[in-house]
Tab-separated table of C-alpha atoms and ligand atoms in Angstrom:
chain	number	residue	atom	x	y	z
X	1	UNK	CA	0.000	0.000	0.000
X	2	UNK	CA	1.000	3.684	-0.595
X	3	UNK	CA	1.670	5.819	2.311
X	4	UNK	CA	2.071	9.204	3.225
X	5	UNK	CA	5.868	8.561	3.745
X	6	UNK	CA	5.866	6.695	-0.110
X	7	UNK	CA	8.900	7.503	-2.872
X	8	UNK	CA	6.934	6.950	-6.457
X	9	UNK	CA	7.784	6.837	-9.365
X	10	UNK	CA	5.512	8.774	-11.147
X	11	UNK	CA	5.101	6.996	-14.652
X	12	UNK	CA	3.179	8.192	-18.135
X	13	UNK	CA	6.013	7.839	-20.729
X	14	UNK	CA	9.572	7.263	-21.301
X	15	UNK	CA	10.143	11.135	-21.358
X	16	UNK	CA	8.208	11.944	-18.459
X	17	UNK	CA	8.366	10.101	-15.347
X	18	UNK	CA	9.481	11.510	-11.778
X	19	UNK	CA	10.866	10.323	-8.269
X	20	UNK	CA	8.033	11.921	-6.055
X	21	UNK	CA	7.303	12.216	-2.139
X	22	UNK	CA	3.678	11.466	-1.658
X	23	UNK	CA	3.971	13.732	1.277
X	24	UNK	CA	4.698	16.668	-0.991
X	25	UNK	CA	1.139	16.768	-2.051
X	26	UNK	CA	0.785	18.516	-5.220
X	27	UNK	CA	2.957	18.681	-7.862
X	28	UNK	CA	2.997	20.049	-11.149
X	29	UNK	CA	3.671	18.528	-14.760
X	30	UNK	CA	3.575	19.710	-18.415
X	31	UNK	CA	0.484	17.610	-18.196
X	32	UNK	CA	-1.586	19.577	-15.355
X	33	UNK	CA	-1.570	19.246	-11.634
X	34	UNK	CA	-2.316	16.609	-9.271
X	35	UNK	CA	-2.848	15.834	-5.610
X	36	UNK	CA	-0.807	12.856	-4.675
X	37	UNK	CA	-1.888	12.929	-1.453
X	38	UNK	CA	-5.019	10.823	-2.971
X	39	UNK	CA	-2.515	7.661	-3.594
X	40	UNK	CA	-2.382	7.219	0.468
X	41	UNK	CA	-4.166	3.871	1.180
X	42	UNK	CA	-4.412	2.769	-2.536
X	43	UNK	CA	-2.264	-0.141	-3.979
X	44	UNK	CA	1.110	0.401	-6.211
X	45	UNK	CA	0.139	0.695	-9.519
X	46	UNK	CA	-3.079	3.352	-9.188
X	47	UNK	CA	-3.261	5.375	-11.198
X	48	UNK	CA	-3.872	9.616	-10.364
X	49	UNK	CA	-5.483	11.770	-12.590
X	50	UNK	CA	-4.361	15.199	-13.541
X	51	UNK	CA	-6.706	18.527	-13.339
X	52	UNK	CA	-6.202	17.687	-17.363
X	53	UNK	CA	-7.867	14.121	-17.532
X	54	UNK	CA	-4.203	12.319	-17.723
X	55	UNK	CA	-3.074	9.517	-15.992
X	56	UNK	CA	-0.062	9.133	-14.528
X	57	UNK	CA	0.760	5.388	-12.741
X	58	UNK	CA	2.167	5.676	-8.991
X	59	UNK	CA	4.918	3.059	-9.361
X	60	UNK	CA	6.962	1.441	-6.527
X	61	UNK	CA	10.901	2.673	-7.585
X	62	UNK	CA	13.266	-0.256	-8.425
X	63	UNK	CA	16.838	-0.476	-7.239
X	64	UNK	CA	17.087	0.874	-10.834
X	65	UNK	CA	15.058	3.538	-10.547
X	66	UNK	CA	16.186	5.337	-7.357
X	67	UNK	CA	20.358	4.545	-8.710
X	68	UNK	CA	19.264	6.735	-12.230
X	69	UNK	CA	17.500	9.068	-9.920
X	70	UNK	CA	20.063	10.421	-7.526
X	71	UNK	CA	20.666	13.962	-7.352
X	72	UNK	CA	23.685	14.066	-9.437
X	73	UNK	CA	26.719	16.726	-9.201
X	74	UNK	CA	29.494	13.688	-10.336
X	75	UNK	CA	29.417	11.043	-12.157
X	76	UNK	CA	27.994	7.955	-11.074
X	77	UNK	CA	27.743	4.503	-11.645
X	78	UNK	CA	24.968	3.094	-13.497
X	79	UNK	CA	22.647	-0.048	-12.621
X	80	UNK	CA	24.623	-2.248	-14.899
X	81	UNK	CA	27.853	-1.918	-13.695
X	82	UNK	CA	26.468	-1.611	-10.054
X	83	UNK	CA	24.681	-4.868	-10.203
X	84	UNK	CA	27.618	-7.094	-11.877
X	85	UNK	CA	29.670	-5.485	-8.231
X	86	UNK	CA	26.855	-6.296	-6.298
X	87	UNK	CA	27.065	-10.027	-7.663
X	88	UNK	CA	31.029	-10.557	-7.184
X	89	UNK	CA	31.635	-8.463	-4.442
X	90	UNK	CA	30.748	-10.836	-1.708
X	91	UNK	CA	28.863	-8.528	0.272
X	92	UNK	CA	24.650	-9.584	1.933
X	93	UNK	CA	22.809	-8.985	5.277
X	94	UNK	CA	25.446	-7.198	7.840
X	95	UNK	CA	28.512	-6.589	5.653
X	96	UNK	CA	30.931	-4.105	6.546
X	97	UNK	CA	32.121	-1.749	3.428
X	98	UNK	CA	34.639	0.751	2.396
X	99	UNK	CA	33.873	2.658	-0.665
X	100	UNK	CA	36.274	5.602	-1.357
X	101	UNK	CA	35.048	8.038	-3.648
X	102	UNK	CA	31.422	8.285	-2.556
X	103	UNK	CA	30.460	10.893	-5.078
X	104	UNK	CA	26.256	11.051	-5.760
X	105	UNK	CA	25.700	7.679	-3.670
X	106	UNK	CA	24.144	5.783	-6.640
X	107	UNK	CA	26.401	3.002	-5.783
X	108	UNK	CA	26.218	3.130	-1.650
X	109	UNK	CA	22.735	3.221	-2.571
X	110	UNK	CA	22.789	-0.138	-4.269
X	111	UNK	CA	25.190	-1.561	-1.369
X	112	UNK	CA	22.982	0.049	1.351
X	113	UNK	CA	20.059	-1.873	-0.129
X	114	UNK	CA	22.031	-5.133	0.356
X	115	UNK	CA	23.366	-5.350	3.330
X	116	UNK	CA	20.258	-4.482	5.526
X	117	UNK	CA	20.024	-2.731	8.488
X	118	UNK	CA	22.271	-4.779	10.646
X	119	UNK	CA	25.428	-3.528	7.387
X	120	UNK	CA	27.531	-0.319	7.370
X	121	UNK	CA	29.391	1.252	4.670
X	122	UNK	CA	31.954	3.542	5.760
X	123	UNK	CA	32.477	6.229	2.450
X	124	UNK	CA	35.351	8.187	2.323
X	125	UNK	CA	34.530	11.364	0.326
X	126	UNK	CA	36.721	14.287	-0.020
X	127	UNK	CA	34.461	16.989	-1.161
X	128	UNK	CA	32.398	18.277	1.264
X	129	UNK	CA	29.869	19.484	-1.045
X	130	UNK	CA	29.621	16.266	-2.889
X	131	UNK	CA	29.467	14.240	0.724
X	132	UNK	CA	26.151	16.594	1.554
X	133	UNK	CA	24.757	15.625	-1.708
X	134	UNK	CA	25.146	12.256	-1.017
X	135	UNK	CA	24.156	12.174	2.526
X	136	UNK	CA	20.563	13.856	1.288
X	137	UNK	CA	20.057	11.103	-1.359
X	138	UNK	CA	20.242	8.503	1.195
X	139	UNK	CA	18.476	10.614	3.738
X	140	UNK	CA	15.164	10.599	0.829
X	141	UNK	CA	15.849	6.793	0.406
X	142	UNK	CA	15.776	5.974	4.165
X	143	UNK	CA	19.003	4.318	4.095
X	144	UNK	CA	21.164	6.572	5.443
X	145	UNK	CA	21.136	4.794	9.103
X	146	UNK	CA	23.290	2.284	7.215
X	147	UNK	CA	25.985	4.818	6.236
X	148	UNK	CA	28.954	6.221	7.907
X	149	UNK	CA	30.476	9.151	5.774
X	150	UNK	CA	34.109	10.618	6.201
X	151	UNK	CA	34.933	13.650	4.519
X	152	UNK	CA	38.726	12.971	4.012
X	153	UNK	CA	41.024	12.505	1.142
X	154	UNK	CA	42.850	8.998	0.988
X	155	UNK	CA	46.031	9.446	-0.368
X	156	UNK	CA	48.401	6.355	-1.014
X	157	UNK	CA	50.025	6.973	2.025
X	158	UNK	CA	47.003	7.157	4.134
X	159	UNK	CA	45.125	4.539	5.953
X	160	UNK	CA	41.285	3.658	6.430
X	161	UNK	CA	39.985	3.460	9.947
X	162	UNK	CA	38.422	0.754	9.681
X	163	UNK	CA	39.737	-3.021	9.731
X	164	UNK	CA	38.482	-6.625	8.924
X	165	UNK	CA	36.411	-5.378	5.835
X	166	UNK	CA	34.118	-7.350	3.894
X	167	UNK	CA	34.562	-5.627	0.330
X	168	UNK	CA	36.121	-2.699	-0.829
X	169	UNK	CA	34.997	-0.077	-3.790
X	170	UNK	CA	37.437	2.009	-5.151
X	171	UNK	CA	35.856	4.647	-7.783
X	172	UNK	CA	38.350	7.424	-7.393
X	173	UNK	CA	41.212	8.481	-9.347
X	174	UNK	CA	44.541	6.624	-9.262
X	175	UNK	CA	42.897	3.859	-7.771
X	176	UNK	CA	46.471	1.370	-7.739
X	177	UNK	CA	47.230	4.100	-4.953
X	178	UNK	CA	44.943	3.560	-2.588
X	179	UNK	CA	44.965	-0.800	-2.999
X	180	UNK	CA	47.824	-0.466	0.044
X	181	UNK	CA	45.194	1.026	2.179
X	182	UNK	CA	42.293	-1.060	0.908
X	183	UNK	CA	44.627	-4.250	1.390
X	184	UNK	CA	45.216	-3.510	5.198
X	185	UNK	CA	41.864	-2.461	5.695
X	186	UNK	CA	39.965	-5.814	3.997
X	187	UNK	CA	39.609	-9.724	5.279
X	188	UNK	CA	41.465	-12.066	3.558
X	189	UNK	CA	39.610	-14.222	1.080
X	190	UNK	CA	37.337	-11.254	0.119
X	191	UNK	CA	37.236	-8.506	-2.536
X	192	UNK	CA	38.275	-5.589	-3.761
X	193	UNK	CA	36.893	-3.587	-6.851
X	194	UNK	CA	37.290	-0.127	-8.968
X	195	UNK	CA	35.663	1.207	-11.644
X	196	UNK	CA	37.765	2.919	-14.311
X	197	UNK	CA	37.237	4.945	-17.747
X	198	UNK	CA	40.539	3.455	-19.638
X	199	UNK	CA	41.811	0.407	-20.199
X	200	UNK	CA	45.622	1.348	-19.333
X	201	UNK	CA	44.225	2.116	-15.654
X	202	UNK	CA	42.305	-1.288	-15.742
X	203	UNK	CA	45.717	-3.036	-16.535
X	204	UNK	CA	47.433	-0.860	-13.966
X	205	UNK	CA	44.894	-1.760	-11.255
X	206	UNK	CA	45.028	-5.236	-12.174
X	207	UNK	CA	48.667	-6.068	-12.581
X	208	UNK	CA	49.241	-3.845	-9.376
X	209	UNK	CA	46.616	-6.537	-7.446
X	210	UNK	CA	48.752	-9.632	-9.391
X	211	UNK	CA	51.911	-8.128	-7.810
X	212	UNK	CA	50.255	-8.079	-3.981
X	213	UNK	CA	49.421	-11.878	-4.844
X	214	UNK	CA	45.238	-11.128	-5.471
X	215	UNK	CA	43.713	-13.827	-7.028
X	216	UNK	CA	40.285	-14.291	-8.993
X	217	UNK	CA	41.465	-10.951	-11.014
X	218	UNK	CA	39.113	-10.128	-13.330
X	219	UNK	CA	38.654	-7.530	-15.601
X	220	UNK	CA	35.168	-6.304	-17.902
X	221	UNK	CA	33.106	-4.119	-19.534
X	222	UNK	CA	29.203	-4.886	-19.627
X	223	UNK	CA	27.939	-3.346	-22.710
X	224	UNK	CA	23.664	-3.406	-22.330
X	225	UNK	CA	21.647	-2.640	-25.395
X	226	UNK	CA	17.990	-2.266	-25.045
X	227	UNK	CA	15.263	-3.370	-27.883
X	228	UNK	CA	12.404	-1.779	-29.039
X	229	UNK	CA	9.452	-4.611	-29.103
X	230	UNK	CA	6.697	-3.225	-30.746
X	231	UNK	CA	3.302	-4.865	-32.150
X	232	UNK	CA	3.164	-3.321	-35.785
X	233	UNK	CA	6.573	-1.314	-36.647
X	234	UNK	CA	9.039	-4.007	-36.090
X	235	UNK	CA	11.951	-5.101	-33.222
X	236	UNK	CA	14.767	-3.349	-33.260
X	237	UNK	CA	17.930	-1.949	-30.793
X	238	UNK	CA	17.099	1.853	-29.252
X	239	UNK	CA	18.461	4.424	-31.310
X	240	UNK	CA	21.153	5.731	-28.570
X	241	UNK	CA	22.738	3.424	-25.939
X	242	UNK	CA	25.437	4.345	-23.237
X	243	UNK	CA	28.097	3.040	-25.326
X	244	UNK	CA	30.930	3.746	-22.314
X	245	UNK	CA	30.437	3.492	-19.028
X	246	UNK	CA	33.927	2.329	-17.484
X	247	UNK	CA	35.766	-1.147	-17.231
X	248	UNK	CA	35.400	-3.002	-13.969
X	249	UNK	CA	38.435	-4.828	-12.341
X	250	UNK	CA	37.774	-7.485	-9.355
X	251	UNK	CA	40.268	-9.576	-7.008
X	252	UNK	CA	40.716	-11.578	-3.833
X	253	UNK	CA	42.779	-11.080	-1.383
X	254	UNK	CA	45.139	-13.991	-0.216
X	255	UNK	CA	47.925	-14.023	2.955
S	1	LIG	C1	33.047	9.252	-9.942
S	1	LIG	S1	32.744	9.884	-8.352
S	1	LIG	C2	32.044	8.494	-7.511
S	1	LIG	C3	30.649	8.169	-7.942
S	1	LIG	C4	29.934	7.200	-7.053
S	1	LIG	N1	30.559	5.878	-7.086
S	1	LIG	C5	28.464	7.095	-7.432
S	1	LIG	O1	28.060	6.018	-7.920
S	1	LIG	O2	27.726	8.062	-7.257
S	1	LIG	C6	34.339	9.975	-7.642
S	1	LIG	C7	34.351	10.649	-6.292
S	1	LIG	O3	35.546	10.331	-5.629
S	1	LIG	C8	35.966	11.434	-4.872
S	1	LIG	N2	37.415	11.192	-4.660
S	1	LIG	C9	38.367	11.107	-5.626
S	1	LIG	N3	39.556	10.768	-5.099
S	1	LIG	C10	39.352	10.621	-3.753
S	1	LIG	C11	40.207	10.251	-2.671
S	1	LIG	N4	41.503	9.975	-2.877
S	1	LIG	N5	39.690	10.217	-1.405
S	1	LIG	C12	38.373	10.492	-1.216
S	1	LIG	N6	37.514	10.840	-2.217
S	1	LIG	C13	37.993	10.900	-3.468
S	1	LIG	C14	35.594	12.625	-5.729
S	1	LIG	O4	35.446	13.806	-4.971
S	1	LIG	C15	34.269	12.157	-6.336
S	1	LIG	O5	33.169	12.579	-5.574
């Protein structure tokens, strides 16, 4: 059921759909106004009217949805690469994290969702601005009770704070500077990851893991490419894609 406290997403079209607070009450669209306050006590899926006659559909937000819907002042990473992390990083119910870099929290968001109430991720940010920005997306997504933030730079000769880690995301620059301080920080037998735009920083990262005696190294790009299905004018690919998104490099730690 929809409550007063309810995220939608507010759905008509591809173009325009929204990440709405019931609570807000009205809100406005290119489409006329509406009172979402009349979604309390109705089932996901309803659909509210506008004073125009059209229908929006009061959706419940996927994982999906609230990662493409943080409030974004860097870049982030997107659902695809987030989930193929989420699936080889190890981490469930109660893990402990360390993700430097924490930028717009579209990943801690996906890592928050995982590990459950009982998990903490500690996120090193150094940009103060960026940390606030972060800290309110998780704040709207009631999962910031799950997050510890730290607004500090890591350089390769610092350390993390925290020890006997269950994974560790690197999406910051130079990442092969800060594996030292991921290293001492993490449990061996489980993994470290980054995120990078070029492939001579995925080989860097990697060999640099090889040399500290990682295992399970692994390095990818996911390429996703959506199709049109339609009844009459035929199934095709989308016109536009995100062709680049970054290459992903995984290992274990051993001792
Ligand atoms: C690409 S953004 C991270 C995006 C984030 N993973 C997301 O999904 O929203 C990189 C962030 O790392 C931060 N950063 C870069 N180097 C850092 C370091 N050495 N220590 C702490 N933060 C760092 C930057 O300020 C920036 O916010």
């Amino acid at each position: 059921m929809i409550t007063e406290d309810s995220l939608i997403y507010l759905f008509l079209d591809a173009r325009r759909n929204y990440m709405v607070n019931v609570g807000q009450g009205t809100f406005h669209t290119d489409k006329g106004t509406m009172d979402l306050k009349q979604l309390v006590g109705k089932p996901w899926g309803t659909a509210v009217e506008t004073n125009l006659g059209v229908k929006y559909f009061a959706l419940k937000p996927t994982l999906h949805d609230l990662c493409m819907r943080v409030s974004r002042q860097t870049q982030i990473i997107y659902p695809k690469d987030g989930a193929q992390i989420l699936v080889k990083s190890g981490i469930g119910p109660d893990s402990r994290i360390i993700e430097c870099g924490g930028g717009s929290a579209a990943m801690t968001t996906l890592m928050a969702h995982f590990i459950g109430p009982k998990g903490r991720i500690f996120v090193y940010e150094r940009d103060e601005k960026f940390m606030k920005n972060a800290a309110k997306n998780l704040t709207r997504y009631g999962l910031i009770d799950r997050v510890e933030f730290k607004n500090r730079e890591i350089t390769p000769e610092a350390e993390f704070d925290e020890t006997e880690i269950d994974f560790c995301m690197l999406d910051s620059g130079s990442p092969w500077d800060l594996i030292p301080a991921a290293h001492k920080a993490l449990k061996g037998g489980h993994r470290l990851a980054t995120i990078c735009p070029n492939a001579e920083q995925m080989n860097k990262f990697a060999v640099t893991l090889e040399e500290m005696n990682y295992v399970c190294v692994e390095c990818m790009e996911l390429i996703v490419r959506e199709w049109l299905a339609r009844k009459t004018k035929g199934t095709r690919p989308v016109q536009h894609m995100a062709s680049h998104t970054g290459f992903l490099v995984f290992g274990t730690k051993t001792v």
